[in-house]
Each structure stands twice: as structure tokens, then as C-alpha cells.
């Protein structure tokens, strides 16, 4: 397992009050500008907080600079709900899978969310937490 982080990452990646790990079902998608990544610019979000997100790829994405802002990105929750934001790649980790394949995990901080989108992200995270808590409850 190889870990590539920005020099400023001596402090753990900022995680706000709420954070959820997402499964493989109906999860948000992060979209990078085509001008940065070309046509393969959509990735499933694996982890989401008010301050950041993570996604993974089966290929190393060399076009994403660690520590530099990437404006004009989008966080898409469904066909209607979409938030514009700037992402800063903070952490890249290479993980060898049991089947011999490699997965690249990318951790990003979120910048420039407007107040409405920030509230929407917070409500989405809280709804996921409630859903998860209900599934563990003995009263459901």
C-alpha cells in the first residue's frame, strides 16, 4: 500500500461534524471538469462530510494535482440536486486488492460551497445517518 499526500497534510484531513461512509447503491457522484480529466470525469463518492469527500478509481489519475484547487467541480446527488464546488486533492492512496487489481483512493477537501448547497449536503448526511440508525434499531 502506497500513500501519497500533500506536504501540508501533517494535520489530518479536515472532517466536519457529520461524516458518512457510503455504500455502492444510490450514492452521490463527483464530476471534475472535462478540461482537467477528459471524458472519464465522473466518480462515485465513497465517503462524504461537510468538509470533504473521497472517491476511488481503478486507474491512477495523474491529472489531479495534490494541494491545488480544482474549480468547476460538481457533487451530484441525483438527476436534480447538484452542488457546484471547488475540490482540493489532499490524499492519494494506492491499495492492492485480493484479486491482484489496484484501487486508487482519493481524499479531497471541499471549498466554495454556497450556503444553500452546504445546508443540502448537511441534510443529506443527516438523513443517511438517520437511515443507518433506524436499520440498527430493534424497534423497526
PDB file of C-alpha atoms in Angstrom:
ATOM      1  CA  UNK A   1       0.000   0.000   0.000  1.00  0.00           C
ATOM      2  CA  UNK A   2       1.485   3.305  -1.103  1.00  0.00           C
ATOM      3  CA  UNK A   3       0.386   6.638   0.374  1.00  0.00           C
ATOM      4  CA  UNK A   4       0.914   9.917  -1.486  1.00  0.00           C
ATOM      5  CA  UNK A   5      -0.113  13.042   0.427  1.00  0.00           C
ATOM      6  CA  UNK A   6       0.484  16.744   0.090  1.00  0.00           C
ATOM      7  CA  UNK A   7       3.217  18.212   2.341  1.00  0.00           C
ATOM      8  CA  UNK A   8       0.572  20.258   4.150  1.00  0.00           C
ATOM      9  CA  UNK A   9      -1.138  17.046   5.244  1.00  0.00           C
ATOM     10  CA  UNK A  10       0.679  16.764   8.553  1.00  0.00           C
ATOM     11  CA  UNK A  11      -2.688  17.640  10.065  1.00  0.00           C
ATOM     12  CA  UNK A  12      -5.426  15.083   9.431  1.00  0.00           C
ATOM     13  CA  UNK A  13      -7.825  15.945   6.620  1.00  0.00           C
ATOM     14  CA  UNK A  14     -10.493  18.316   7.914  1.00  0.00           C
ATOM     15  CA  UNK A  15     -13.628  16.396   8.825  1.00  0.00           C
ATOM     16  CA  UNK A  16     -16.597  18.423   9.912  1.00  0.00           C
ATOM     17  CA  UNK A  17     -19.304  17.499  12.382  1.00  0.00           C
ATOM     18  CA  UNK A  18     -21.011  14.989  10.107  1.00  0.00           C
ATOM     19  CA  UNK A  19     -19.379  12.252   8.051  1.00  0.00           C
ATOM     20  CA  UNK A  20     -20.809   9.191   6.345  1.00  0.00           C
ATOM     21  CA  UNK A  21     -19.293   6.254   4.559  1.00  0.00           C
ATOM     22  CA  UNK A  22     -21.357   5.453   1.504  1.00  0.00           C
ATOM     23  CA  UNK A  23     -22.058   2.055   0.018  1.00  0.00           C
ATOM     24  CA  UNK A  24     -22.312   1.134  -3.619  1.00  0.00           C
ATOM     25  CA  UNK A  25     -26.020   1.861  -4.099  1.00  0.00           C
ATOM     26  CA  UNK A  26     -27.613   5.246  -4.700  1.00  0.00           C
ATOM     27  CA  UNK A  27     -24.639   7.471  -3.817  1.00  0.00           C
ATOM     28  CA  UNK A  28     -23.502  10.912  -4.943  1.00  0.00           C
ATOM     29  CA  UNK A  29     -21.223  11.329  -7.939  1.00  0.00           C
ATOM     30  CA  UNK A  30     -18.347  13.799  -8.106  1.00  0.00           C
ATOM     31  CA  UNK A  31     -17.758  15.370 -11.506  1.00  0.00           C
ATOM     32  CA  UNK A  32     -14.483  17.025 -12.457  1.00  0.00           C
ATOM     33  CA  UNK A  33     -14.236  19.411 -15.421  1.00  0.00           C
ATOM     34  CA  UNK A  34     -13.625  17.643 -18.728  1.00  0.00           C
ATOM     35  CA  UNK A  35     -10.864  20.165 -19.342  1.00  0.00           C
ATOM     36  CA  UNK A  36      -8.949  18.556 -16.445  1.00  0.00           C
ATOM     37  CA  UNK A  37      -9.724  14.837 -16.859  1.00  0.00           C
ATOM     38  CA  UNK A  38     -11.265  14.392 -20.287  1.00  0.00           C
ATOM     39  CA  UNK A  39     -14.366  12.242 -20.746  1.00  0.00           C
ATOM     40  CA  UNK A  40     -13.671   9.974 -17.740  1.00  0.00           C
ATOM     41  CA  UNK A  41     -14.509  12.681 -15.187  1.00  0.00           C
ATOM     42  CA  UNK A  42     -17.266  11.056 -13.068  1.00  0.00           C
ATOM     43  CA  UNK A  43     -16.562   9.088  -9.871  1.00  0.00           C
ATOM     44  CA  UNK A  44     -18.745   7.513  -7.203  1.00  0.00           C
ATOM     45  CA  UNK A  45     -18.350   9.228  -3.804  1.00  0.00           C
ATOM     46  CA  UNK A  46     -17.325   6.702  -1.137  1.00  0.00           C
ATOM     47  CA  UNK A  47     -17.219   8.993   1.905  1.00  0.00           C
ATOM     48  CA  UNK A  48     -18.769  12.409   2.457  1.00  0.00           C
ATOM     49  CA  UNK A  49     -18.546  15.087   5.127  1.00  0.00           C
ATOM     50  CA  UNK A  50     -19.255  18.798   5.192  1.00  0.00           C
ATOM     51  CA  UNK A  51     -15.542  19.438   4.746  1.00  0.00           C
ATOM     52  CA  UNK A  52     -14.563  16.768   2.257  1.00  0.00           C
ATOM     53  CA  UNK A  53     -15.213  13.663   0.239  1.00  0.00           C
ATOM     54  CA  UNK A  54     -13.399  10.624  -1.037  1.00  0.00           C
ATOM     55  CA  UNK A  55     -13.735   8.628  -4.218  1.00  0.00           C
ATOM     56  CA  UNK A  56     -11.889   5.755  -5.813  1.00  0.00           C
ATOM     57  CA  UNK A  57     -10.727   4.763  -9.257  1.00  0.00           C
ATOM     58  CA  UNK A  58      -9.339   1.616 -10.840  1.00  0.00           C
ATOM     59  CA  UNK A  59      -6.796   3.786 -12.666  1.00  0.00           C
ATOM     60  CA  UNK A  60      -4.326   6.302 -11.255  1.00  0.00           C
ATOM     61  CA  UNK A  61      -5.433   9.844 -12.124  1.00  0.00           C
ATOM     62  CA  UNK A  62      -2.233  11.741 -12.800  1.00  0.00           C
ATOM     63  CA  UNK A  63      -4.017  14.912 -13.964  1.00  0.00           C
ATOM     64  CA  UNK A  64      -5.198  15.761 -10.420  1.00  0.00           C
ATOM     65  CA  UNK A  65      -2.577  17.904  -8.677  1.00  0.00           C
ATOM     66  CA  UNK A  66      -2.228  17.338  -4.912  1.00  0.00           C
ATOM     67  CA  UNK A  67      -2.865  20.531  -2.952  1.00  0.00           C
ATOM     68  CA  UNK A  68      -4.065  22.701  -5.838  1.00  0.00           C
ATOM     69  CA  UNK A  69      -7.687  23.922  -6.121  1.00  0.00           C
ATOM     70  CA  UNK A  70      -9.759  22.344  -8.895  1.00  0.00           C
ATOM     71  CA  UNK A  71     -12.671  24.720  -9.556  1.00  0.00           C
ATOM     72  CA  UNK A  72     -15.847  23.980 -11.501  1.00  0.00           C
ATOM     73  CA  UNK A  73     -16.469  20.558  -9.962  1.00  0.00           C
ATOM     74  CA  UNK A  74     -19.924  19.231  -9.102  1.00  0.00           C
ATOM     75  CA  UNK A  75     -21.350  16.956  -6.455  1.00  0.00           C
ATOM     76  CA  UNK A  76     -24.417  15.260  -7.913  1.00  0.00           C
ATOM     77  CA  UNK A  77     -26.918  13.629  -5.552  1.00  0.00           C
ATOM     78  CA  UNK A  78     -29.487  12.722  -8.198  1.00  0.00           C
ATOM     79  CA  UNK A  79     -30.775  14.000 -11.526  1.00  0.00           C
ATOM     80  CA  UNK A  80     -31.997  17.252  -9.930  1.00  0.00           C
ATOM     81  CA  UNK A  81     -29.747  18.046  -6.944  1.00  0.00           C
ATOM     82  CA  UNK A  82     -26.288  19.221  -7.919  1.00  0.00           C
ATOM     83  CA  UNK A  83     -23.836  21.394  -5.970  1.00  0.00           C
ATOM     84  CA  UNK A  84     -21.020  23.414  -7.552  1.00  0.00           C
ATOM     85  CA  UNK A  85     -17.763  23.371  -5.616  1.00  0.00           C
ATOM     86  CA  UNK A  86     -14.007  23.553  -5.710  1.00  0.00           C
ATOM     87  CA  UNK A  87     -12.067  20.451  -4.674  1.00  0.00           C
ATOM     88  CA  UNK A  88      -8.530  20.240  -3.361  1.00  0.00           C
ATOM     89  CA  UNK A  89      -6.916  16.824  -3.569  1.00  0.00           C
ATOM     90  CA  UNK A  90      -5.347  16.144  -0.163  1.00  0.00           C
ATOM     91  CA  UNK A  91      -4.582  12.468  -0.097  1.00  0.00           C
ATOM     92  CA  UNK A  92      -3.992   9.637  -2.568  1.00  0.00           C
ATOM     93  CA  UNK A  93      -3.649   6.023  -1.506  1.00  0.00           C
ATOM     94  CA  UNK A  94      -2.859   3.019  -3.657  1.00  0.00           C
ATOM     95  CA  UNK A  95      -4.398  -0.233  -2.379  1.00  0.00           C
ATOM     96  CA  UNK A  96      -3.677  -3.662  -3.772  1.00  0.00           C
ATOM     97  CA  UNK A  97      -6.859  -5.777  -3.772  1.00  0.00           C
ATOM     98  CA  UNK A  98      -7.039  -9.506  -3.020  1.00  0.00           C
ATOM     99  CA  UNK A  99      -7.741 -10.200  -6.698  1.00  0.00           C
ATOM    100  CA  UNK A 100      -4.436  -8.546  -7.646  1.00  0.00           C
ATOM    101  CA  UNK A 101      -6.004  -5.362  -9.005  1.00  0.00           C
ATOM    102  CA  UNK A 102      -5.177  -1.904  -7.661  1.00  0.00           C
ATOM    103  CA  UNK A 103      -7.649   0.679  -6.384  1.00  0.00           C
ATOM    104  CA  UNK A 104      -6.670   4.314  -6.035  1.00  0.00           C
ATOM    105  CA  UNK A 105      -8.447   6.184  -3.199  1.00  0.00           C
ATOM    106  CA  UNK A 106      -8.577   9.981  -3.350  1.00  0.00           C
ATOM    107  CA  UNK A 107      -9.420  12.275  -0.424  1.00  0.00           C
ATOM    108  CA  UNK A 108     -10.440  15.852  -1.192  1.00  0.00           C
ATOM    109  CA  UNK A 109     -11.392  18.880   0.829  1.00  0.00           C
ATOM    110  CA  UNK A 110     -14.443  20.831  -0.316  1.00  0.00           C
ATOM    111  CA  UNK A 111     -14.229  24.580  -0.891  1.00  0.00           C
ATOM    112  CA  UNK A 112     -16.597  27.289  -2.146  1.00  0.00           C
ATOM    113  CA  UNK A 113     -19.929  25.621  -1.342  1.00  0.00           C
ATOM    114  CA  UNK A 114     -22.616  28.279  -1.188  1.00  0.00           C
ATOM    115  CA  UNK A 115     -24.799  28.352   1.935  1.00  0.00           C
ATOM    116  CA  UNK A 116     -27.758  26.599   0.283  1.00  0.00           C
ATOM    117  CA  UNK A 117     -25.620  23.751  -1.060  1.00  0.00           C
ATOM    118  CA  UNK A 118     -23.833  23.430   2.287  1.00  0.00           C
ATOM    119  CA  UNK A 119     -27.217  23.009   4.029  1.00  0.00           C
ATOM    120  CA  UNK A 120     -28.243  20.443   1.419  1.00  0.00           C
ATOM    121  CA  UNK A 121     -25.050  18.422   1.971  1.00  0.00           C
ATOM    122  CA  UNK A 122     -25.590  18.563   5.742  1.00  0.00           C
ATOM    123  CA  UNK A 123     -29.237  17.439   5.421  1.00  0.00           C
ATOM    124  CA  UNK A 124     -28.217  14.609   3.079  1.00  0.00           C
ATOM    125  CA  UNK A 125     -25.600  13.384   5.550  1.00  0.00           C
ATOM    126  CA  UNK A 126     -28.049  13.615   8.463  1.00  0.00           C
ATOM    127  CA  UNK A 127     -30.703  11.699   6.501  1.00  0.00           C
ATOM    128  CA  UNK A 128     -28.189   8.925   5.753  1.00  0.00           C
ATOM    129  CA  UNK A 129     -27.223   8.767   9.436  1.00  0.00           C
ATOM    130  CA  UNK A 130     -30.907   8.510  10.481  1.00  0.00           C
ATOM    131  CA  UNK A 131     -31.488   5.764   7.922  1.00  0.00           C
ATOM    132  CA  UNK A 132     -28.448   3.856   9.177  1.00  0.00           C
ATOM    133  CA  UNK A 133     -29.527   4.270  12.821  1.00  0.00           C
ATOM    134  CA  UNK A 134     -33.045   3.029  12.034  1.00  0.00           C
ATOM    135  CA  UNK A 135     -31.665  -0.064  10.354  1.00  0.00           C
ATOM    136  CA  UNK A 136     -29.759  -0.888  13.571  1.00  0.00           C
ATOM    137  CA  UNK A 137     -32.718  -0.188  15.844  1.00  0.00           C
ATOM    138  CA  UNK A 138     -34.527  -3.107  17.404  1.00  0.00           C
ATOM    139  CA  UNK A 139     -37.797  -1.137  17.146  1.00  0.00           C
ATOM    140  CA  UNK A 140     -38.027  -1.094  13.331  1.00  0.00           C
TER     141      UNK A 140
END
